[in-house]
Each structure stands twice: as C-alpha cells, then as structure tokens.
PDB file of C-alpha atoms in Angstrom:
ATOM      1  CA  MET A   1       0.000   0.000   0.000  1.00 47.00           C
ATOM      2  CA  HIS A   2       1.279   3.478  -0.882  1.00 60.00           C
ATOM      3  CA  ILE A   3       2.453   5.331   2.227  1.00 63.00           C
ATOM      4  CA  LYS A   4      -0.057   8.185   1.672  1.00 67.00           C
ATOM      5  CA  ASP A   5      -2.965   5.743   1.381  1.00 75.00           C
ATOM      6  CA  LYS A   6      -1.726   3.788   4.407  1.00 78.00           C
ATOM      7  CA  GLU A   7      -1.616   6.957   6.508  1.00 83.00           C
ATOM      8  CA  TYR A   8      -5.091   7.968   5.353  1.00 82.00           C
ATOM      9  CA  HIS A   9      -6.662   4.607   6.203  1.00 81.00           C
ATOM     10  CA  GLU A  10      -4.992   4.473   9.634  1.00 82.00           C
ATOM     11  CA  PHE A  11      -5.839   8.060  10.538  1.00 83.00           C
ATOM     12  CA  GLY A  12      -8.060   8.736  13.536  1.00 82.00           C
ATOM     13  CA  PRO A  13      -8.224  10.948  16.644  1.00 82.00           C
ATOM     14  CA  TRP A  14      -5.523   8.990  18.433  1.00 87.00           C
ATOM     15  CA  LEU A  15      -1.787   9.019  18.986  1.00 92.00           C
ATOM     16  CA  LEU A  16       0.173   6.420  17.027  1.00 92.00           C
ATOM     17  CA  GLU A  17       3.615   5.012  17.688  1.00 94.00           C
ATOM     18  CA  ILE A  18       6.146   5.341  14.860  1.00 95.00           C
ATOM     19  CA  LYS A  19       7.821   1.956  14.556  1.00 94.00           C
ATOM     20  CA  SER A  20       9.216   2.082  11.009  1.00 93.00           C
ATOM     21  CA  ALA A  21       9.841   4.434   8.082  1.00 93.00           C
ATOM     22  CA  GLU A  22       6.393   3.581   6.702  1.00 91.00           C
ATOM     23  CA  ASP A  23       4.796   5.116   9.801  1.00 92.00           C
ATOM     24  CA  ILE A  24       6.460   8.518   9.330  1.00 93.00           C
ATOM     25  CA  PRO A  25       4.105  11.186   7.917  1.00 92.00           C
ATOM     26  CA  PRO A  26       5.391  12.420   4.525  1.00 89.00           C
ATOM     27  CA  GLN A  27       5.874  15.963   5.850  1.00 91.00           C
ATOM     28  CA  TYR A  28       8.575  14.658   8.236  1.00 94.00           C
ATOM     29  CA  VAL A  29      10.585  12.335   5.970  1.00 93.00           C
ATOM     30  CA  ASP A  30      13.659  14.604   6.135  1.00 94.00           C
ATOM     31  CA  TYR A  31      13.833  13.799   9.865  1.00 95.00           C
ATOM     32  CA  ALA A  32      13.385  10.037   9.442  1.00 96.00           C
ATOM     33  CA  ASP A  33      16.773   9.102  10.912  1.00 96.00           C
ATOM     34  CA  GLN A  34      16.344  10.970  14.178  1.00 96.00           C
ATOM     35  CA  ILE A  35      12.708   9.847  14.513  1.00 97.00           C
ATOM     36  CA  LEU A  36      13.689   6.181  14.183  1.00 97.00           C
ATOM     37  CA  GLN A  37      16.725   6.561  16.469  1.00 96.00           C
ATOM     38  CA  ALA A  38      14.606   7.789  19.390  1.00 97.00           C
ATOM     39  CA  ASP A  39      13.694   5.440  22.234  1.00 96.00           C
ATOM     40  CA  TYR A  40      10.039   6.075  21.489  1.00 96.00           C
ATOM     41  CA  SER A  41       8.361   8.202  18.805  1.00 97.00           C
ATOM     42  CA  ILE A  42       4.714   9.080  18.266  1.00 96.00           C
ATOM     43  CA  LYS A  43       2.704  11.197  15.848  1.00 95.00           C
ATOM     44  CA  VAL A  44      -0.022  13.567  17.035  1.00 93.00           C
ATOM     45  CA  PRO A  45      -3.073  13.999  14.762  1.00 91.00           C
ATOM     46  CA  VAL A  46      -4.594  17.291  13.669  1.00 89.00           C
ATOM     47  CA  LEU A  47      -8.002  18.118  15.168  1.00 81.00           C
ATOM     48  CA  LEU A  48      -9.981  16.916  12.152  1.00 79.00           C
ATOM     49  CA  VAL A  49     -12.068  13.875  11.239  1.00 76.00           C
ATOM     50  CA  ARG A  50     -11.160  11.744   8.247  1.00 75.00           C
ATOM     51  CA  ARG A  51     -13.998  13.019   6.029  1.00 81.00           C
ATOM     52  CA  GLU A  52     -12.371  16.461   6.229  1.00 82.00           C
ATOM     53  CA  ILE A  53      -9.005  15.333   4.847  1.00 83.00           C
ATOM     54  CA  ARG A  54      -7.599  13.569   1.799  1.00 84.00           C
ATOM     55  CA  PRO A  55      -4.590  11.260   1.220  1.00 82.00           C
ATOM     56  CA  GLY A  56      -1.351  13.250   1.307  1.00 80.00           C
ATOM     57  CA  ALA A  57      -2.806  16.131   3.339  1.00 85.00           C
ATOM     58  CA  LEU A  58      -1.325  17.104   6.688  1.00 88.00           C
ATOM     59  CA  MET A  59      -2.755  14.622   9.202  1.00 90.00           C
ATOM     60  CA  TYR A  60      -0.177  14.923  11.995  1.00 92.00           C
ATOM     61  CA  ASN A  61       0.973  18.340  13.132  1.00 91.00           C
ATOM     62  CA  GLN A  62       3.423  16.999  15.727  1.00 94.00           C
ATOM     63  CA  VAL A  63       5.958  14.203  16.035  1.00 97.00           C
ATOM     64  CA  VAL A  64       7.171  13.603  19.594  1.00 97.00           C
ATOM     65  CA  MET A  65      10.456  11.782  20.268  1.00 97.00           C
ATOM     66  CA  LEU A  66      11.674  10.510  23.618  1.00 97.00           C
ATOM     67  CA  TYR A  67      15.417  10.019  24.024  1.00 96.00           C
ATOM     68  CA  SER A  68      17.391   8.903  27.067  1.00 94.00           C
ATOM     69  CA  ASP A  69      18.133  12.500  28.093  1.00 94.00           C
ATOM     70  CA  ARG A  70      15.505  14.725  26.423  1.00 95.00           C
ATOM     71  CA  ILE A  71      12.216  15.198  24.630  1.00 97.00           C
ATOM     72  CA  GLU A  72      12.135  16.537  21.078  1.00 97.00           C
ATOM     73  CA  ILE A  73       9.049  17.754  19.225  1.00 96.00           C
ATOM     74  CA  LEU A  74       8.784  18.402  15.494  1.00 97.00           C
ATOM     75  CA  GLU A  75       5.853  20.663  14.672  1.00 94.00           C
ATOM     76  CA  PHE A  76       4.403  21.545  11.276  1.00 91.00           C
ATOM     77  CA  VAL A  77       3.434  25.231  11.302  1.00 87.00           C
ATOM     78  CA  ASP A  78       2.638  27.467   8.303  1.00 85.00           C
ATOM     79  CA  GLY A  79       4.131  25.098   5.774  1.00 84.00           C
ATOM     80  CA  SER A  80       7.426  24.418   7.551  1.00 90.00           C
ATOM     81  CA  ILE A  81       8.711  22.248  10.376  1.00 93.00           C
ATOM     82  CA  SER A  82      10.149  23.655  13.582  1.00 94.00           C
ATOM     83  CA  LYS A  83      12.024  21.619  16.160  1.00 94.00           C
ATOM     84  CA  ARG A  84      12.008  22.074  19.936  1.00 94.00           C
ATOM     85  CA  GLU A  85      13.817  20.071  22.559  1.00 95.00           C
ATOM     86  CA  MET A  86      13.655  19.933  26.343  1.00 96.00           C
ATOM     87  CA  PRO A  87      16.239  18.081  28.458  1.00 95.00           C
ATOM     88  CA  TYR A  88      14.701  16.010  31.252  1.00 95.00           C
ATOM     89  CA  SER A  89      16.936  17.921  33.670  1.00 93.00           C
ATOM     90  CA  SER A  90      15.002  21.131  32.908  1.00 94.00           C
ATOM     91  CA  ILE A  91      11.552  19.640  33.607  1.00 96.00           C
ATOM     92  CA  LYS A  92      10.358  20.680  37.076  1.00 95.00           C
ATOM     93  CA  TYR A  93       6.908  19.122  36.983  1.00 97.00           C
ATOM     94  CA  ILE A  94       4.483  17.341  34.667  1.00 97.00           C
ATOM     95  CA  ILE A  95       0.727  17.849  34.346  1.00 97.00           C
ATOM     96  CA  HIS A  96      -1.499  15.179  32.847  1.00 96.00           C
ATOM     97  CA  GLY A  97      -4.934  16.723  32.351  1.00 95.00           C
ATOM     98  CA  GLY A  98      -7.942  17.232  30.159  1.00 92.00           C
ATOM     99  CA  GLU A  99     -11.699  17.243  29.901  1.00 91.00           C
ATOM    100  CA  LEU A 100     -13.823  14.515  28.314  1.00 86.00           C
ATOM    101  CA  LEU A 101     -12.076  13.528  25.032  1.00 81.00           C
ATOM    102  CA  SER A 102      -9.623  16.438  25.014  1.00 87.00           C
ATOM    103  CA  SER A 103      -6.478  15.718  27.029  1.00 91.00           C
ATOM    104  CA  TYR A 104      -2.923  16.990  27.320  1.00 93.00           C
ATOM    105  CA  ILE A 105       0.487  16.322  28.840  1.00 95.00           C
ATOM    106  CA  HIS A 106       2.305  19.477  29.903  1.00 96.00           C
ATOM    107  CA  PHE A 107       6.042  19.518  30.686  1.00 96.00           C
ATOM    108  CA  GLU A 108       6.913  22.618  32.703  1.00 95.00           C
ATOM    109  CA  GLY A 109      10.401  24.038  33.261  1.00 91.00           C
ATOM    110  CA  GLY A 110      11.727  27.266  34.688  1.00 77.00           C
ATOM    111  CA  ASN A 111      12.063  29.021  31.319  1.00 82.00           C
ATOM    112  CA  THR A 112      10.386  26.698  28.868  1.00 86.00           C
ATOM    113  CA  ALA A 113       7.395  24.402  28.488  1.00 91.00           C
ATOM    114  CA  MET A 114       6.051  21.774  26.111  1.00 93.00           C
ATOM    115  CA  ARG A 115       2.497  20.572  25.639  1.00 92.00           C
ATOM    116  CA  ILE A 116       1.125  17.533  23.818  1.00 92.00           C
ATOM    117  CA  ARG A 117      -2.607  17.557  23.117  1.00 89.00           C
ATOM    118  CA  TYR A 118      -4.368  14.278  22.401  1.00 86.00           C
ATOM    119  CA  ASN A 119      -7.676  12.429  22.331  1.00 81.00           C
ATOM    120  CA  SER A 120      -8.330  10.484  25.534  1.00 76.00           C
ATOM    121  CA  VAL A 121      -8.653   7.176  23.655  1.00 76.00           C
ATOM    122  CA  SER A 122      -4.842   7.167  23.377  1.00 76.00           C
ATOM    123  CA  ASN A 123      -4.232   6.268  27.016  1.00 79.00           C
ATOM    124  CA  ASP A 124      -1.945   3.321  26.220  1.00 84.00           C
ATOM    125  CA  VAL A 125       0.477   5.591  24.354  1.00 89.00           C
ATOM    126  CA  THR A 126       0.362   8.390  26.907  1.00 90.00           C
ATOM    127  CA  MET A 127       1.162   5.978  29.718  1.00 91.00           C
ATOM    128  CA  ARG A 128       4.455   5.132  27.981  1.00 92.00           C
ATOM    129  CA  ILE A 129       5.242   8.861  27.713  1.00 94.00           C
ATOM    130  CA  MET A 130       4.283   9.546  31.332  1.00 94.00           C
ATOM    131  CA  GLN A 131       6.245   6.626  32.753  1.00 93.00           C
ATOM    132  CA  GLN A 132       9.430   7.346  30.803  1.00 94.00           C
ATOM    133  CA  THR A 133       9.474  11.079  31.538  1.00 96.00           C
ATOM    134  CA  ARG A 134       8.503  10.715  35.207  1.00 95.00           C
ATOM    135  CA  ASN A 135      11.232   8.116  35.722  1.00 94.00           C
ATOM    136  CA  ALA A 136      13.760  10.274  33.887  1.00 94.00           C
ATOM    137  CA  ILE A 137      13.223  13.436  35.947  1.00 94.00           C
ATOM    138  CA  CYS A 138      13.306  11.448  39.203  1.00 91.00           C
ATOM    139  CA  THR A 139      16.425   9.394  38.401  1.00 85.00           C
ATOM    140  CA  ASP A 140      18.554  10.864  41.207  1.00 78.00           C
ATOM    141  CA  GLN A 141      15.685  11.291  43.656  1.00 77.00           C
ATOM    142  CA  LYS A 142      16.165   9.674  47.063  1.00 80.00           C
ATOM    143  CA  LYS A 143      12.968   8.155  48.417  1.00 85.00           C
ATOM    144  CA  ILE A 144      11.743  10.004  51.490  1.00 83.00           C
ATOM    145  CA  ASP A 145      10.771   8.357  54.768  1.00 79.00           C
ATOM    146  CA  THR A 146       6.960   8.238  54.906  1.00 77.00           C
ATOM    147  CA  SER A 147       6.692   6.722  58.385  1.00 76.00           C
ATOM    148  CA  PHE A 148       5.303  10.021  59.717  1.00 72.00           C
ATOM    149  CA  LEU A 149       2.175   9.367  57.650  1.00 69.00           C
ATOM    150  CA  LYS A 150       1.097   6.598  60.032  1.00 61.00           C
ATOM    151  CA  LYS A 151      -0.424   9.368  62.133  1.00 56.00           C
ATOM    152  CA  HIS A 152      -2.820  10.171  59.322  1.00 57.00           C
ATOM    153  CA  LEU A 153      -4.627   6.872  58.901  1.00 59.00           C
ATOM    154  CA  GLU A 154      -7.933   8.785  58.946  1.00 69.00           C
ATOM    155  CA  LEU A 155      -7.083   9.863  55.392  1.00 79.00           C
ATOM    156  CA  GLU A 156      -7.232   6.260  54.151  1.00 79.00           C
ATOM    157  CA  HIS A 157     -11.001   6.526  53.640  1.00 85.00           C
ATOM    158  CA  LEU A 158     -10.244   8.985  50.834  1.00 90.00           C
ATOM    159  CA  LYS A 159      -9.163   6.031  48.693  1.00 89.00           C
ATOM    160  CA  ASP A 160     -12.893   5.495  48.183  1.00 90.00           C
ATOM    161  CA  SER A 161     -13.342   9.039  46.844  1.00 93.00           C
ATOM    162  CA  GLN A 162     -14.089   9.737  43.190  1.00 95.00           C
ATOM    163  CA  ILE A 163     -11.026  11.937  42.710  1.00 96.00           C
ATOM    164  CA  TYR A 164      -8.666   9.186  43.967  1.00 95.00           C
ATOM    165  CA  LYS A 165     -10.335   6.363  42.033  1.00 94.00           C
ATOM    166  CA  TYR A 166     -10.213   8.344  38.796  1.00 94.00           C
ATOM    167  CA  PHE A 167      -6.542   9.105  39.406  1.00 95.00           C
ATOM    168  CA  CYS A 168      -5.765   5.391  39.817  1.00 93.00           C
ATOM    169  CA  ILE A 169      -7.627   4.482  36.621  1.00 91.00           C
ATOM    170  CA  LYS A 170      -6.226   7.283  34.472  1.00 91.00           C
ATOM    171  CA  GLU A 171      -2.618   6.866  35.613  1.00 91.00           C
ATOM    172  CA  GLU A 172      -2.740   3.042  35.750  1.00 87.00           C
ATOM    173  CA  LEU A 173      -1.396   3.111  39.300  1.00 82.00           C
ATOM    174  CA  LYS A 174       1.471   0.668  39.898  1.00 74.00           C
ATOM    175  CA  SER A 175       3.190   2.078  43.017  1.00 74.00           C
ATOM    176  CA  ASN A 176       2.080   2.485  46.607  1.00 83.00           C
ATOM    177  CA  ILE A 177       0.493   5.893  47.147  1.00 89.00           C
ATOM    178  CA  HIS A 178       0.152   7.691  50.497  1.00 89.00           C
ATOM    179  CA  ILE A 179      -2.526  10.350  50.891  1.00 92.00           C
ATOM    180  CA  LEU A 180      -1.177  13.514  52.517  1.00 92.00           C
ATOM    181  CA  GLY A 181      -4.169  15.844  52.616  1.00 92.00           C
ATOM    182  CA  TYR A 182      -7.496  16.676  51.065  1.00 94.00           C
ATOM    183  CA  GLN A 183      -9.231  19.969  50.314  1.00 96.00           C
ATOM    184  CA  PRO A 184     -12.986  19.271  49.969  1.00 95.00           C
ATOM    185  CA  PHE A 185     -15.430  21.197  47.808  1.00 95.00           C
ATOM    186  CA  MET A 186     -16.328  24.566  49.304  1.00 93.00           C
ATOM    187  CA  ASP A 187     -18.905  27.248  48.484  1.00 90.00           C
ATOM    188  CA  LEU A 188     -17.470  30.716  47.831  1.00 89.00           C
ATOM    189  CA  THR A 189     -19.013  34.169  47.656  1.00 77.00           C
ATOM    190  CA  GLU A 190     -17.231  36.933  45.821  1.00 71.00           C
ATOM    191  CA  ASN A 191     -16.264  40.000  47.827  1.00 63.00           C
ATOM    192  CA  LEU A 192     -18.542  42.843  46.709  1.00 58.00           C
ATOM    193  CA  PRO A 193     -18.546  46.512  47.749  1.00 55.00           C
ATOM    194  CA  ILE A 194     -22.347  46.522  48.176  1.00 57.00           C
ATOM    195  CA  ARG A 195     -25.035  44.008  49.073  1.00 59.00           C
ATOM    196  CA  LEU A 196     -26.998  42.824  46.043  1.00 52.00           C
ATOM    197  CA  PRO A 197     -30.617  41.666  45.814  1.00 53.00           C
ATOM    198  CA  ARG A 198     -30.941  37.908  46.397  1.00 56.00           C
ATOM    199  CA  PHE A 199     -31.926  37.158  42.790  1.00 51.00           C
ATOM    200  CA  LEU A 200     -28.605  38.684  41.635  1.00 54.00           C
ATOM    201  CA  GLU A 201     -26.395  36.963  44.204  1.00 56.00           C
ATOM    202  CA  LYS A 202     -26.423  33.690  42.269  1.00 59.00           C
ATOM    203  CA  PHE A 203     -24.281  35.340  39.586  1.00 61.00           C
ATOM    204  CA  TYR A 204     -21.536  35.870  42.202  1.00 64.00           C
ATOM    205  CA  MET A 205     -21.624  32.399  43.772  1.00 80.00           C
ATOM    206  CA  TYR A 206     -18.597  30.203  43.149  1.00 89.00           C
ATOM    207  CA  LYS A 207     -17.260  26.817  44.199  1.00 93.00           C
ATOM    208  CA  LEU A 208     -13.779  25.765  45.257  1.00 95.00           C
ATOM    209  CA  ASN A 209     -13.173  22.346  43.717  1.00 96.00           C
ATOM    210  CA  ASP A 210     -11.537  19.546  45.663  1.00 96.00           C
ATOM    211  CA  THR A 211      -7.793  18.831  45.638  1.00 97.00           C
ATOM    212  CA  LEU A 212      -5.985  15.691  46.786  1.00 97.00           C
ATOM    213  CA  PHE A 213      -2.302  15.674  47.831  1.00 96.00           C
ATOM    214  CA  MET A 214      -0.413  12.364  47.622  1.00 94.00           C
ATOM    215  CA  THR A 215       3.110  10.958  47.467  1.00 93.00           C
ATOM    216  CA  ASN A 216       4.868   7.793  46.355  1.00 92.00           C
ATOM    217  CA  GLY A 217       7.953   8.793  48.338  1.00 91.00           C
ATOM    218  CA  ILE A 218       9.622  10.293  45.276  1.00 93.00           C
ATOM    219  CA  GLU A 219       7.049  12.709  43.889  1.00 95.00           C
ATOM    220  CA  LEU A 220       4.457  15.029  45.335  1.00 96.00           C
ATOM    221  CA  ILE A 221       1.317  14.145  43.365  1.00 97.00           C
ATOM    222  CA  VAL A 222      -1.641  16.514  43.251  1.00 97.00           C
ATOM    223  CA  ALA A 223      -5.017  15.567  41.768  1.00 97.00           C
ATOM    224  CA  ASN A 224      -7.565  18.306  41.128  1.00 97.00           C
ATOM    225  CA  ARG A 225     -10.238  19.429  38.678  1.00 95.00           C
ATOM    226  CA  ASP A 226      -7.915  21.524  36.468  1.00 93.00           C
ATOM    227  CA  ARG A 227      -9.916  24.639  37.357  1.00 91.00           C
ATOM    228  CA  SER A 228      -9.682  25.315  41.081  1.00 92.00           C
ATOM    229  CA  ILE A 229     -12.539  27.825  41.145  1.00 94.00           C
ATOM    230  CA  GLN A 230     -15.666  27.868  39.014  1.00 92.00           C
ATOM    231  CA  LYS A 231     -19.163  29.330  38.988  1.00 88.00           C
ATOM    232  CA  SER A 232     -21.459  27.235  41.194  1.00 83.00           C
ATOM    233  CA  ALA A 233     -23.846  26.586  38.316  1.00 81.00           C
ATOM    234  CA  ASP A 234     -21.123  25.428  35.887  1.00 87.00           C
ATOM    235  CA  VAL A 235     -20.419  21.778  35.139  1.00 88.00           C
ATOM    236  CA  ASN A 236     -16.817  20.567  35.227  1.00 90.00           C
ATOM    237  CA  TYR A 237     -15.610  17.223  33.842  1.00 92.00           C
ATOM    238  CA  ALA A 238     -11.946  18.232  33.799  1.00 94.00           C
ATOM    239  CA  PHE A 239      -9.016  16.678  35.660  1.00 96.00           C
ATOM    240  CA  ALA A 240      -5.372  17.508  36.282  1.00 97.00           C
ATOM    241  CA  HIS A 241      -2.762  15.196  37.805  1.00 97.00           C
ATOM    242  CA  ILE A 242       0.425  17.049  38.720  1.00 98.00           C
ATOM    243  CA  PHE A 243       3.689  15.191  39.330  1.00 97.00           C
ATOM    244  CA  ILE A 244       6.403  17.176  41.137  1.00 97.00           C
ATOM    245  CA  PRO A 245       9.756  15.571  42.044  1.00 95.00           C
ATOM    246  CA  ILE A 246      10.168  16.225  45.757  1.00 94.00           C
ATOM    247  CA  SER A 247      13.824  17.160  45.245  1.00 92.00           C
ATOM    248  CA  THR A 248      12.774  20.258  43.265  1.00 93.00           C
ATOM    249  CA  ILE A 249      10.543  21.722  46.022  1.00 93.00           C
ATOM    250  CA  GLN A 250      12.205  24.591  47.876  1.00 92.00           C
ATOM    251  CA  ASP A 251       9.453  26.455  49.726  1.00 92.00           C
ATOM    252  CA  VAL A 252       5.694  26.646  50.313  1.00 94.00           C
ATOM    253  CA  GLU A 253       3.737  29.727  51.379  1.00 93.00           C
ATOM    254  CA  MET A 254       0.128  30.905  51.382  1.00 93.00           C
ATOM    255  CA  LYS A 255      -0.795  34.315  49.956  1.00 92.00           C
ATOM    256  CA  ASP A 256      -4.032  36.292  49.963  1.00 91.00           C
ATOM    257  CA  ASP A 257      -6.631  35.653  47.304  1.00 90.00           C
ATOM    258  CA  GLU A 258      -7.860  38.932  45.804  1.00 86.00           C
ATOM    259  CA  LYS A 259     -11.398  37.721  45.215  1.00 85.00           C
ATOM    260  CA  PHE A 260     -12.294  35.552  48.233  1.00 89.00           C
ATOM    261  CA  ASP A 261     -11.548  36.010  51.947  1.00 88.00           C
ATOM    262  CA  THR A 262     -12.035  32.380  52.997  1.00 91.00           C
ATOM    263  CA  ILE A 263      -9.339  30.898  50.768  1.00 95.00           C
ATOM    264  CA  GLY A 264      -5.722  31.621  49.965  1.00 94.00           C
ATOM    265  CA  VAL A 265      -3.276  30.924  47.168  1.00 95.00           C
ATOM    266  CA  THR A 266      -0.697  28.347  48.208  1.00 95.00           C
ATOM    267  CA  GLN A 267       2.454  28.897  46.159  1.00 94.00           C
ATOM    268  CA  MET A 268       5.005  26.128  45.863  1.00 94.00           C
ATOM    269  CA  THR A 269       8.439  27.378  44.804  1.00 94.00           C
ATOM    270  CA  LEU A 270      10.517  24.894  42.821  1.00 94.00           C
ATOM    271  CA  ALA A 271      14.047  24.991  41.454  1.00 88.00           C
ATOM    272  CA  ASP A 272      14.878  27.478  38.662  1.00 86.00           C
ATOM    273  CA  ARG A 273      12.246  29.962  39.905  1.00 85.00           C
ATOM    274  CA  CYS A 274       9.412  27.715  38.825  1.00 91.00           C
ATOM    275  CA  ASN A 275       6.122  28.044  40.746  1.00 93.00           C
ATOM    276  CA  VAL A 276       2.991  25.937  41.162  1.00 94.00           C
ATOM    277  CA  LYS A 277      -0.131  27.440  42.738  1.00 95.00           C
ATOM    278  CA  PHE A 278      -3.168  25.915  44.427  1.00 95.00           C
ATOM    279  CA  HIS A 279      -6.300  27.506  45.877  1.00 96.00           C
ATOM    280  CA  LEU A 280      -6.956  26.118  49.371  1.00 97.00           C
ATOM    281  CA  GLU A 281      -8.995  26.949  52.433  1.00 95.00           C
ATOM    282  CA  ARG A 282      -7.266  29.405  54.765  1.00 93.00           C
ATOM    283  CA  ASN A 283      -6.787  26.859  57.553  1.00 92.00           C
ATOM    284  CA  PHE A 284      -5.690  23.990  55.288  1.00 94.00           C
ATOM    285  CA  ASP A 285      -3.004  21.942  57.060  1.00 90.00           C
ATOM    286  CA  MET A 286       0.137  21.884  54.898  1.00 90.00           C
ATOM    287  CA  SER A 287       2.432  20.695  57.720  1.00 88.00           C
ATOM    288  CA  PHE A 288       3.197  17.534  55.750  1.00 89.00           C
ATOM    289  CA  MET A 289       5.124  19.680  53.238  1.00 88.00           C
ATOM    290  CA  GLU A 290       7.601  20.819  55.891  1.00 85.00           C
ATOM    291  CA  LYS A 291       8.289  17.202  56.826  1.00 85.00           C
ATOM    292  CA  ILE A 292       8.808  16.327  53.175  1.00 86.00           C
ATOM    293  CA  ILE A 293      11.023  19.302  52.323  1.00 83.00           C
ATOM    294  CA  ASN A 294      13.234  18.737  55.393  1.00 78.00           C
ATOM    295  CA  GLN A 295      14.200  15.309  54.024  1.00 74.00           C
ATOM    296  CA  VAL A 296      15.492  16.659  50.705  1.00 68.00           C
TER     297      VAL A 296
END
C-alpha cells in the first residue's frame, strides 16, 4: 500500500507510535533518521475527522520523540517544520490533564514548556510517555521516609473518593500511594462593595473544587479538577494530575486571594524559579510539606 494511502486509512483521533519508516508522515521524511533513532516516537493527529481530509494532506501536526536524556518535538506550522527540545533535567513538573475527550500532557520548566494535546482514547500511548518522563526526571531522587504518615490513617477513607479512584484508573497506578491531605469542595461568595438583591447573588456564587495531595515517596502528586474555582452553576468534567519531584521543592507559602476572603493561594516554589499554585482553604493543614522538604 502506498504510504499516503496507508496513513489515510490508519488516521483517527488517536496518537500512534512510529515503529518504522512507513509510519512517518510524509511531511517529516527529512527527519526520518532521528525519529527512528529515538527510544520512542509518536505522531499527534490534527483536530480533524477523516472526512475532512484527503490522502497526502497534513494529518499529523506533531511528532514527539523521547530520548534517554531529552524530549524533542517536530511541529508543522505554516508550511514548515520547527524543532524544539527539552532536556529532562530542565523539567520541574508534569501535568497530565484534560476534559472529556480532550487531554494533554504538559512539561513545565523554569524558562520553557512543552504541551502535547491528544484524544483520551490514546491512554496506552500516553502511559508510555508519562512513565518514561517521570522516571527520567526522578532518576537521582532519594525516596523520602513516609513513616510520619502513620499518624494520618484517617485519610485512608479517601481512597474510596471519586477523585482518587479516577486518578488510579487514568494513571494506571502501579506504586504504593500515600494520601497527605485533602481539600474538599467549598462554596465561595465573591467579595462585593455593596449588598446585592438575592436574585442577583447567584451570579456571584462560586465553588472551590476539591484537591488531593499524595506521594509515592519520590514525587508530590496533586489531583484536582484543572480549574480550582468555578461558577457554582457550571459543570466541570476536567481533571489535572500534577507530578512534582520532591527534590525540586524549595518552599511553600500561602498568599491572599484577591477575590475571596475564605481561601488563599498556596504557592510552591521549585528549582529554577518555577512556581505551582493551588487555591486552598485558609486553615488547610500543609504541615506535611515541611516534613517532606526537610528530608530533601
């Protein structure tokens, strides 16, 4: 079968591994050697259905390559291919998130970032990407002592929660996870200079979504709803699973939230001036972070 016809017949809204030269989209043939030399290569489809394309058209706007020391992405933009690379040593945390069929993997560094968007049916491929990159950025990480968590056995019931069960399914959990803390859902009212009539108040009612903090002894893992705060009436099917190597965490502090008095913005400072922020209740107990950081 001609390579253009083969690509057309195999095309769908899913990531595909590149195993041989025949799997390389024609737009990327000049990079065939480096694509095939990578430990693992995939092609990322454009956001179109097959009836909207024809054989030989651009069907994959990204090719992602995992090497032993870095990630490289080839991207087709405005008729030409650009190349970006990110050493594993520069990745400070990884976010695996999405909503319904739209998902993404986000690699965040101090001065650079990479994002792969994909359809959620590609979970088998994304697990290979997640496992290789998570292992790579935690290579020199010493496992922390989690014996202090025995005091928090009351958190074990959270393993029956929806947010934890979804995390286990989506990430195909293979290691022992300890739950550190949980921020439950919380109703919020926006600070207003004047009191409004009751029928207007509903437009200023918000909800703080739940957040679950966990660890496997090597990473701080945070599961949330991607959007920390939303209108009370809005529906949210999103998720975000954040993986932070404990060795990169330098400090944690809570700052004021400009919109709500009852919550604060917890800012986690990582290496290379990289920050991660979470919205949490004012009296949320983050003492576990001090015990974790002191072991690094």
